[in-house]
Amino acid sequence: MGGRQLIGVALLALAALEARADTERWEPIVLIVAAAWSGADAIDLPSLRRIYLDRQTNVGGERVRALHRTSGSPIRAGFSRSALGHSEAHLERYWIEQALLGGGLPPREVASADSLLRHVRAQPGTIGYLARSELAGLDLAGVRVLGLQTEDGVLRAGDPEYPLRFRAPAPPEPRGAAP
Amino acid sequence: MRDGSERSRSAHGRHLAPAFVAVLALALTAGAEPPELDRDPCAPVRARPSRVPDLQQLAEAVCRSLCGDAEPDDFSQRWRLAIGGWADASYRDTNARGGDESIELDHANLHVDARLDERWQLFFEGEYEHEPALIGGTDEREWELEQLYGEYRHRDFLRVRAGRFSTPFGYWTPVHWAILVDTIEPPLHESGRIIPEQQNGLRVFGNVFAGRWLGLQSELEYSLHGGYAADGFAAGEPDGLSLGSDLRLRLDQHLLGLSLYTQENGDENDRREYDLVVYGEIQLPFDLLFRSEYVRQQRDSSTRPVFVRNPDMVYAKLRWDFREDTYLNYRFEFGEDDELGATVEHVIHRVTLGYQPISRVRLKAEYARHLYDRGPLDDYDYWGLSAGVFF
C-alpha cells in the first residue's frame, strides 16, 4: 500500500470516528431524593461518593441510601466516572472485596426512571439519579432535585461547570427525515 | 520424608487442583455481556453478573421468597442477603534445603452476609486453608471458622461488632485473604503470626468525616476491641485477654495509621506481648502506589527465652498499575524472624506480576529471594504461580 493510500485510509478512519462522535452527546445527570426527606437541597461530591461506596449512611443526621441504574447502562457508566471517579470495572472489584471483608454492599439497582421514582418516593433518604432528558416525561410529584454543593456555591444541572454527566446516545432520527 | 497420611492429603490436594482449574476456566470463558437483571429489590446485590453459576442466585431466591414481588415496601427496602465465596490454587517451588515443589488448592472460602435492616448485620465466613510447609516445618490443612459476628450500626461514627472477627491491626492483618492481596506469600509479620488473625470478643469502631484538611478530603477511622485471640494453626495453650486499638487517617487516597495490641500468649508461658504497627500508603503519580508497615513486638522478659529477642519487622512495597487489569509489585521485607526458634534476621526481595482478566479472577506470578544473616538457614529462591476465582 502506498503512502497516499495509507493517508486516505487514515482520513477515512478519522471521518468514521467523527461521525460516531456526532451520534453521541454529553448529558447532565440529575440527582433526586424524596420530597419528604428533610436533608439539605444540595450534596457535596465527597459525600455522594461515600454514600455510593456504602461508607457513609447518614447525612446531617438523616439516614440516606443509594440507588444505581442498571449495570452496563451509559448513564451508570457516566455516573461512576464523573461522580465516583472510577470505571465500572474498578468498582466491581471494589464490591467483590467489600463483600469478603463484611464491609459495604453495592447500591440496589433499578432498571428504569419510573422504577427509580417509585423507590425514591417510597423511602425518604433514598438518593438516585436520572438523565436530564428523562425528567421531561415523568411525574415528579413527591421527589425533589438535589444540587451539587461546591466551595463556590450550589451547581445545578444546567450550569456549565456541573460535573455530573454521561455520554448519551443520540435519539433516533424520525423516519422519512431528509438525509 | 512424608508419612502416609501426608501423602494422602497431598494427593487429595492434587485432585482438587484440576477441579479448581476447571472452575477457573469456566469463569474466564464466561461472556462479557451479562444477562438482564431481575427488576426487583432482591436482584442488585452484585455489581455485574456473568454466566458462571453464582451463589448470589441462591441469595436472590431466599430474598425473593421473603420479599415477594417488586413493589418497594419497608421490609424489601431494608433486607439484604449476599452469599459469596472464593478459591485459589498455587504452584510453588523453591531451591531451599528441605523445600519441595507443590501444586495445591490453598483456600476455599464461603461467606454469607445478611442485613436484617440498615442497622443490623450478621456475617459468617468459613474457610478451608492449606498452610504450606515452611522450611523445616510441617504442611497443615484445616477447615476454619474465619468470622462469625453480629454488628449494630448506630451511626457511621459508632458501630459495635460482637463475635469472631479479623483483628484490626495495621493494613495487612485485617485484609489478609490471599485473593485480595498483591502477593502470593504474606509479609514477615503475617507469615510469622506475630498477631492472631482473629479475635473473639467485642469491637467498637466508626468513621468521622472531617471535611477538608491540608487541602485534602479527610476521614478518621477508629477501632477499639477486647476479647480473646482466636486459635489458628499453631493452636496450643489458650491465650489470655487481648486488647487493641487502631486509628487511621485518610487524606484523599493517602493513608496513615497506628495500631496497638496486647495479649497473653498461651504458647509462650503466658508471656505478655505488646505490639505496635505504624503504617501508611501514598498514591503517587503514574499509577504508582507506595505502602509500608513497621511492626514491633515487646515481650515480657520474665518469661522470654534468652535467645529470643523482641522482633522488629518492616516492609515497603511499590506497586505499579501499568494497565487497569495488570500490576507489577516489588516488596522489600526486613525483620527478625523467630518462626523456627532462635531469632534470625531475614531479608526478602519479592517481585509479583498480577493480572485480572476479569474482575472475578486473580492471577499472580511471583519470585522472591530470601536472605538470612546467620543461623541454621541458608539463603534460597522461591517461585510461585497462583490463580484465584470469586464465585
XYZ file of C-alpha atoms in Angstrom:
570
model
C 0.000 0.000 0.000
C 1.450 3.338 -0.996
C 1.799 6.434 1.155
C -1.199 8.171 -0.413
C -3.406 5.138 0.142
C -2.320 4.995 3.785
C -3.187 8.641 4.293
C -6.536 8.033 2.615
C -7.335 5.129 4.925
C -6.342 7.190 7.960
C -8.581 10.071 6.862
C -11.493 7.686 6.324
C -10.977 6.230 9.812
C -10.940 9.738 11.297
C -14.121 10.617 9.446
C -15.777 7.467 10.778
C -14.765 8.366 14.332
C -16.065 11.895 13.822
C -19.363 10.552 12.545
C -19.646 8.300 15.607
C -18.964 11.254 17.912
C -21.780 13.145 16.201
C -24.260 10.461 17.266
C -23.374 10.958 20.968
C -23.745 13.914 23.278
C -22.842 14.767 26.849
C -25.911 14.991 29.010
C -26.184 16.134 32.634
C -27.114 13.638 35.333
C -29.705 14.869 37.814
C -29.783 13.752 41.454
C -33.149 13.209 43.123
C -34.416 12.412 46.620
C -37.878 12.128 48.135
C -39.532 15.477 48.768
C -40.222 14.294 52.319
C -36.506 13.970 53.074
C -35.532 16.698 55.480
C -31.903 16.823 54.419
C -30.291 19.698 52.553
C -31.158 20.724 48.988
C -27.621 20.053 47.815
C -24.962 17.442 48.449
C -21.194 17.673 48.076
C -19.291 15.307 45.801
C -17.210 13.567 48.533
C -20.378 12.726 50.495
C -22.057 11.449 47.336
C -19.046 9.195 46.675
C -19.068 7.812 50.201
C -22.807 7.124 50.071
C -22.488 5.242 46.778
C -19.494 3.294 48.127
C -21.510 2.428 51.278
C -19.002 4.181 53.513
C -21.484 6.791 54.719
C -25.101 6.163 55.668
C -26.044 9.443 57.330
C -26.077 12.991 56.036
C -26.759 15.687 58.608
C -28.187 13.096 60.965
C -30.575 11.760 58.295
C -30.395 8.171 57.102
C -29.507 8.011 53.398
C -29.287 5.123 50.915
C -28.300 4.978 47.275
C -29.876 3.538 44.144
C -27.948 2.698 40.978
C -29.126 2.363 37.401
C -28.646 -0.922 35.542
C -25.102 -2.182 35.285
C -23.632 -1.513 31.860
C -26.020 1.340 31.012
C -24.456 4.568 29.645
C -25.865 6.672 32.474
C -24.387 4.387 35.123
C -21.013 4.346 33.402
C -21.091 8.142 33.255
C -22.165 8.434 36.888
C -19.425 6.045 38.006
C -16.815 8.091 36.189
C -17.998 11.621 36.908
C -19.379 11.193 40.437
C -17.432 8.268 41.890
C -14.204 8.802 39.956
C -13.793 5.183 38.845
C -14.578 2.875 35.966
C -17.277 0.247 36.420
C -14.626 -2.493 36.268
C -12.754 -0.854 39.135
C -15.940 -0.552 41.178
C -16.826 -4.157 40.504
C -13.516 -5.200 42.043
C -14.191 -2.877 44.967
C -17.549 -4.521 45.689
C -16.153 -8.034 45.423
C -13.553 -7.138 48.022
C -16.041 -5.383 50.283
C -18.282 -8.464 50.263
C -15.437 -10.583 51.559
C -14.500 -8.075 54.237
C -18.067 -7.860 55.518
C -17.954 -4.191 54.599
C -20.278 -2.405 52.240
C -22.823 -3.802 49.832
C -23.359 -2.220 46.403
C -26.397 0.012 45.994
C -29.539 -1.639 44.732
C -30.161 -1.307 41.007
C -33.261 -0.110 39.246
C -33.899 -0.685 35.591
C -35.823 2.450 34.644
C -36.503 6.030 35.624
C -40.056 5.018 36.602
C -38.803 2.339 38.925
C -36.293 4.767 40.403
C -39.044 7.267 41.198
C -41.179 4.613 42.883
C -38.309 3.562 45.132
C -37.269 7.141 45.930
C -40.817 8.133 46.865
C -41.268 5.015 48.995
C -38.262 5.697 51.235
C -37.269 9.240 52.203
C -33.496 9.407 52.243
C -33.113 7.289 49.111
C -30.992 9.055 46.537
C -30.982 8.237 42.833
C -30.023 9.776 39.522
C -31.629 10.388 36.144
C -30.660 11.819 32.816
C -31.969 15.356 32.485
C -33.847 14.317 29.355
C -35.679 11.635 31.368
C -37.253 14.253 33.627
C -39.473 15.536 30.836
C -41.859 12.597 30.633
C -42.077 11.809 34.338
C -44.413 12.748 37.145
C -42.031 14.309 39.642
C -44.583 14.671 42.424
C -43.077 13.560 45.710
C -39.439 13.972 44.662
C -37.059 16.887 44.515
C -33.898 17.567 42.587
C -30.641 17.949 44.506
C -27.931 20.420 43.606
C -24.245 19.787 43.932
C -22.599 21.691 46.768
C -19.177 23.133 45.955
C -16.925 25.609 47.730
C -18.230 28.329 45.413
C -21.912 27.548 45.875
C -24.520 25.138 44.572
C -24.282 23.879 40.996
C -27.386 22.825 39.088
C -27.664 20.518 36.106
C -27.939 23.434 33.690
C -24.711 25.104 34.855
C -21.762 24.766 32.500
C -19.442 23.713 35.368
C -21.827 20.992 36.558
C -19.596 17.892 36.610
C -22.089 15.007 36.612
C -22.715 13.944 33.049
C -22.661 10.957 30.764
C -22.199 10.217 27.087
C -25.742 9.655 25.882
C -26.596 8.084 22.546
C -28.405 10.495 20.249
C -32.135 9.836 19.843
C -33.008 8.035 16.597
C -33.898 10.311 13.699
C -37.584 10.323 12.739
C -38.459 8.192 9.726
C -38.641 9.985 6.428
C -36.406 12.788 7.594
C -34.338 14.423 4.905
C -30.831 12.980 4.651
C 10.193 -37.801 54.357
C 6.420 -37.513 54.413
C 4.333 -40.132 56.142
C 1.384 -41.922 54.557
C -1.276 -39.543 55.799
C 0.640 -36.566 54.456
C 0.984 -38.256 51.076
C -2.746 -38.935 51.121
C -3.546 -35.319 51.919
C -1.169 -34.161 49.221
C -2.896 -36.451 46.701
C -6.210 -35.027 47.837
C -4.901 -31.540 47.107
C -3.651 -32.652 43.693
C -7.109 -33.994 42.832
C -8.748 -30.770 43.921
C -6.384 -28.612 41.884
C -7.675 -29.765 38.435
C -11.269 -29.190 39.588
C -10.277 -25.710 40.603
C -8.631 -25.113 37.218
C -11.881 -26.189 35.531
C -13.876 -23.649 37.569
C -11.310 -21.003 36.713
C -11.533 -21.802 33.009
C -15.324 -21.581 33.187
C -15.057 -18.165 34.793
C -12.550 -16.958 32.201
C -14.713 -18.072 29.299
C -17.870 -16.500 30.707
C -19.388 -13.972 28.356
C -18.635 -10.319 28.888
C -22.271 -9.408 28.234
C -24.295 -10.017 31.397
C -27.846 -11.296 31.167
C -30.697 -8.977 32.074
C -31.030 -8.360 35.770
C -34.210 -9.107 37.567
C -36.055 -5.907 38.254
C -36.826 -6.348 41.894
C -35.239 -5.300 45.146
C -33.635 -8.689 45.613
C -31.582 -8.665 42.475
C -28.978 -5.989 42.672
C -26.741 -7.345 45.362
C -23.860 -7.960 42.997
C -22.237 -5.493 40.694
C -22.215 -7.398 37.420
C -23.324 -10.986 36.982
C -21.923 -13.377 34.434
C -22.947 -16.806 33.196
C -20.856 -18.562 35.802
C -23.049 -20.362 38.330
C -23.247 -17.931 41.158
C -24.057 -18.278 44.831
C -25.808 -14.962 44.537
C -28.652 -16.766 42.757
C -29.355 -18.619 45.986
C -29.300 -15.354 47.907
C -31.775 -13.853 45.453
C -34.093 -16.847 45.717
C -34.149 -16.580 49.513
C -34.618 -12.835 49.332
C -37.436 -13.113 46.828
C -39.261 -15.688 48.884
C -39.176 -13.257 51.795
C -39.801 -10.022 49.940
C -42.410 -11.117 47.442
C -42.905 -9.018 44.339
C -41.081 -5.967 43.100
C -43.191 -3.366 44.852
C -40.972 -1.439 47.242
C -42.136 -1.806 50.790
C -40.462 -1.181 54.064
C -39.069 -4.691 54.502
C -37.871 -5.243 50.948
C -36.090 -1.886 51.047
C -34.121 -2.867 54.101
C -33.422 -6.610 53.840
C -30.243 -7.638 52.009
C -28.565 -11.003 51.631
C -25.254 -11.669 49.937
C -23.642 -15.082 49.550
C -20.219 -15.466 48.021
C -17.015 -17.357 48.092
C -13.649 -17.797 46.507
C -10.952 -20.381 45.986
C -7.333 -20.246 44.966
C -4.677 -22.730 43.976
C -0.959 -22.342 43.558
C 2.182 -23.886 42.185
C 5.215 -23.212 44.368
C 8.831 -24.212 44.070
C 11.981 -23.389 45.959
C 15.636 -24.350 45.961
C 15.782 -24.267 49.758
C 17.170 -27.244 51.627
C 14.186 -29.413 52.546
C 11.904 -27.399 50.307
C 9.533 -29.077 47.860
C 7.620 -28.370 44.678
C 3.860 -28.337 45.170
C 0.572 -27.815 43.343
C -2.171 -27.225 45.871
C -5.634 -25.928 46.484
C -4.734 -23.279 49.059
C -8.116 -21.922 50.099
C -11.828 -22.460 49.585
C -13.997 -19.869 51.234
C -17.712 -19.300 51.741
C -19.278 -16.212 53.279
C -22.835 -15.098 53.984
C -23.769 -11.512 54.754
C -27.318 -10.823 55.947
C -28.514 -7.271 56.569
C -31.615 -7.638 58.678
C -32.195 -3.937 58.287
C -29.953 -0.925 57.866
C -28.593 -1.238 61.385
C -28.202 -4.965 61.998
C -25.832 -7.296 60.166
C -24.983 -10.978 60.573
C -21.819 -12.228 58.890
C -20.435 -15.744 58.540
C -17.236 -16.855 56.860
C -15.808 -20.358 56.764
C -12.636 -21.424 55.034
C -10.605 -24.452 54.070
C -6.987 -23.466 54.310
C -3.757 -25.143 53.383
C -0.689 -23.756 55.071
C 2.307 -24.897 53.008
C 5.297 -26.336 54.806
C 7.795 -23.785 55.933
C 11.374 -24.825 55.518
C 11.801 -27.475 58.183
C 8.164 -27.038 59.227
C 5.061 -29.080 58.584
C 2.329 -28.941 55.987
C -1.074 -28.152 57.532
C -4.654 -28.190 56.320
C -7.831 -27.362 58.156
C -11.381 -26.087 57.980
C -11.706 -22.941 59.985
C -14.384 -20.553 61.109
C -12.867 -17.293 59.940
C -15.544 -14.894 61.074
C -18.952 -15.058 62.715
C -20.306 -11.855 64.127
C -23.282 -9.628 64.584
C -22.958 -5.910 64.045
C -25.065 -2.973 65.084
C -24.540 0.260 63.168
C -25.927 3.133 65.184
C -24.366 5.830 63.034
C -21.266 5.954 60.850
C -19.227 7.060 63.863
C -20.497 4.279 66.137
C -20.674 0.627 65.170
C -20.491 -2.343 67.516
C -19.416 -5.802 66.397
C -19.573 -8.896 68.619
C -18.347 -12.398 67.854
C -15.336 -13.627 65.929
C -13.776 -11.049 63.623
C -10.492 -10.171 61.911
C -8.008 -8.397 64.144
C -7.878 -4.685 63.313
C -4.106 -4.327 63.369
C -2.343 -2.398 60.625
C -3.151 -2.748 56.951
C -2.416 -6.379 56.098
C -3.835 -8.333 59.047
C -7.492 -7.303 58.582
C -7.216 -7.765 54.777
C -5.171 -10.964 54.859
C -7.120 -13.099 52.373
C -4.745 -14.431 49.729
C -7.067 -13.491 46.896
C -7.262 -9.848 47.963
C -3.580 -9.079 48.460
C -0.889 -8.227 45.927
C 1.428 -11.170 46.510
C 1.263 -14.943 46.931
C 3.275 -15.008 50.152
C 2.418 -12.640 53.013
C 4.948 -10.304 54.642
C 7.109 -11.475 57.534
C 4.929 -10.315 60.395
C 1.946 -12.110 58.878
C 3.698 -15.368 57.973
C 5.237 -15.408 61.465
C 1.789 -14.862 63.015
C 3.029 -12.107 65.277
C -0.613 -11.116 65.694
C -3.503 -13.610 65.684
C -5.691 -13.195 62.602
C -8.966 -13.221 64.532
C -10.380 -12.145 67.854
C -13.337 -13.472 69.815
C -14.814 -10.507 71.553
C -16.269 -7.062 71.123
C -15.234 -4.274 68.762
C -16.384 -0.662 68.736
C -15.438 1.337 65.661
C -16.529 4.048 63.288
C -15.688 6.792 60.826
C -15.654 10.523 61.231
C -15.770 12.569 58.050
C -13.739 15.581 58.993
C -14.057 17.658 55.827
C -11.121 19.251 54.060
C -7.780 19.326 55.825
C -4.494 20.450 54.282
C -6.448 20.867 51.062
C -7.413 17.186 51.028
C -10.645 15.400 51.909
C -10.056 13.787 55.286
C -11.603 10.884 57.142
C -10.728 9.481 60.535
C -11.365 5.825 61.398
C -11.032 4.433 64.895
C -11.364 0.972 66.415
C -11.219 -0.419 69.952
C -11.538 -4.107 70.711
C -11.198 -6.549 73.562
C -11.594 -10.281 73.981
C -9.523 -13.358 73.347
C -7.267 -14.138 70.413
C -8.643 -16.922 68.226
C -6.576 -20.067 67.765
C -5.078 -20.600 64.339
C -2.794 -23.307 63.011
C -0.496 -23.035 65.998
C -3.336 -23.717 68.387
C -1.932 -24.855 71.664
C -2.439 -23.403 75.092
C -5.272 -20.852 75.137
C -4.280 -17.218 75.033
C -5.256 -14.719 77.687
C -7.171 -11.491 77.409
C -6.338 -9.273 74.443
C -6.897 -5.559 73.912
C -6.279 -3.480 70.821
C -6.859 -0.174 69.126
C -6.440 1.246 65.657
C -6.516 4.813 64.390
C -6.173 5.719 60.742
C -6.353 8.992 58.897
C -7.292 9.062 55.225
C -6.395 12.114 53.182
C -7.946 11.614 49.757
C -6.235 8.419 48.581
C -3.427 8.547 51.152
C -3.462 6.720 54.470
C -1.622 6.956 57.785
C -2.365 4.616 60.678
C -1.282 3.367 64.078
C -2.403 0.175 65.850
C -1.661 -1.114 69.323
C -2.307 -4.630 70.579
C -1.540 -6.644 73.690
C -2.254 -10.218 74.719
C -1.089 -13.062 76.914
C 0.459 -15.698 74.663
C -0.556 -19.126 75.912
C 2.037 -20.936 73.791
C 4.847 -18.897 75.334
C 4.301 -19.453 79.040
C 1.543 -16.839 79.117
C 4.025 -14.100 78.441
C 2.533 -10.651 77.935
C 3.186 -9.235 74.448
C 2.819 -5.610 73.413
C 2.586 -4.898 69.677
C 2.657 -1.764 67.613
C 2.320 -1.156 63.908
C 2.767 2.138 62.089
C 1.508 2.001 58.525
C 0.940 4.262 55.601
C 0.026 4.369 51.961
C 0.708 7.078 49.391
C -0.815 7.285 45.930
C 1.892 8.553 43.577
C 1.755 9.847 40.012
C 1.892 7.405 37.076
C -0.414 4.895 38.855
C 2.220 4.078 41.451
C 1.277 3.122 45.000
C 3.695 3.042 47.934
C 2.801 1.217 51.135
C 4.780 0.372 54.246
C 4.188 -1.210 57.650
C 6.541 -1.276 60.611
C 5.730 -3.835 63.321
C 7.343 -4.021 66.750
C 6.657 -6.626 69.414
C 7.766 -6.140 73.024
C 7.868 -9.384 75.001
C 7.677 -9.839 78.731
C 11.301 -10.543 79.664
C 10.444 -12.670 82.710
C 9.079 -15.467 80.523
C 11.146 -14.888 77.387
C 13.877 -17.377 76.494
C 17.247 -15.653 76.354
C 17.848 -16.399 72.663
C 14.613 -14.799 71.518
C 14.680 -11.032 71.022
C 11.907 -8.505 70.683
C 11.261 -8.639 66.940
C 11.044 -5.663 64.589
C 9.703 -6.168 61.092
C 9.152 -3.785 58.249
C 8.107 -3.987 54.649
C 7.908 -1.395 51.928
C 6.265 -2.008 48.599
C 5.849 -0.172 45.356
C 3.023 -1.209 43.060
C 2.660 -0.010 39.505
C -0.738 -0.449 37.878
C 0.515 -0.051 34.347
C -2.806 -1.310 32.946
C -6.222 -1.341 34.559
C -6.050 -5.138 34.811
C -2.306 -5.655 35.371
C 0.202 -4.590 38.010
C 3.812 -5.080 38.922
C 4.692 -5.146 42.603
C 8.062 -5.022 44.352
C 8.232 -5.596 48.111
C 11.251 -5.343 50.363
C 10.932 -7.064 53.722
C 13.326 -6.956 56.602
C 12.921 -8.234 60.122
C 13.735 -10.528 62.956
C 12.199 -13.892 62.223
C 11.751 -16.400 65.040
C 9.399 -18.763 63.270
C 11.861 -21.638 63.627
C 13.166 -20.958 67.115
C 16.071 -18.597 67.606
C 15.596 -15.136 66.181
C 17.445 -14.520 62.905
C 17.498 -11.529 60.625
C 15.620 -12.223 57.433
C 15.588 -10.107 54.257
C 13.257 -10.765 51.328
C 13.165 -9.168 47.893
C 9.894 -10.046 46.187
C 8.580 -9.258 42.710
C 4.991 -10.076 41.706
C 3.151 -9.695 38.432
C -0.614 -9.630 38.877
C -3.275 -9.937 36.186
C -7.065 -9.741 36.488
C -8.523 -10.790 33.119
C -11.999 -10.290 34.579
C -12.901 -8.859 37.951
C -13.601 -12.260 39.471
C -10.292 -13.859 38.526
C -6.883 -13.054 40.034
C -3.670 -14.467 38.567
C -0.219 -13.906 40.093
C 3.351 -14.881 39.264
C 5.982 -14.294 41.916
C 9.696 -14.588 42.536
C 11.359 -13.984 45.901
C 14.915 -14.102 47.178
C 15.219 -14.967 50.900
C 18.403 -13.944 52.697
C 19.437 -14.824 56.286
C 22.227 -13.118 58.140
C 23.228 -16.145 60.231
C 21.784 -19.183 61.929
C 20.841 -22.582 60.587
C 19.086 -21.381 57.455
C 20.647 -20.921 54.011
C 19.563 -18.305 51.538
C 17.098 -19.547 48.941
C 14.904 -18.591 45.984
C 11.174 -19.067 45.676
C 8.878 -19.122 42.623
C 5.131 -19.243 42.650
C 2.080 -19.097 40.392
C -1.367 -18.536 41.826
C -4.890 -18.406 40.425
C -7.929 -17.339 42.385
C -11.582 -17.025 41.468
C -14.553 -15.451 43.234
C -17.853 -17.234 42.818
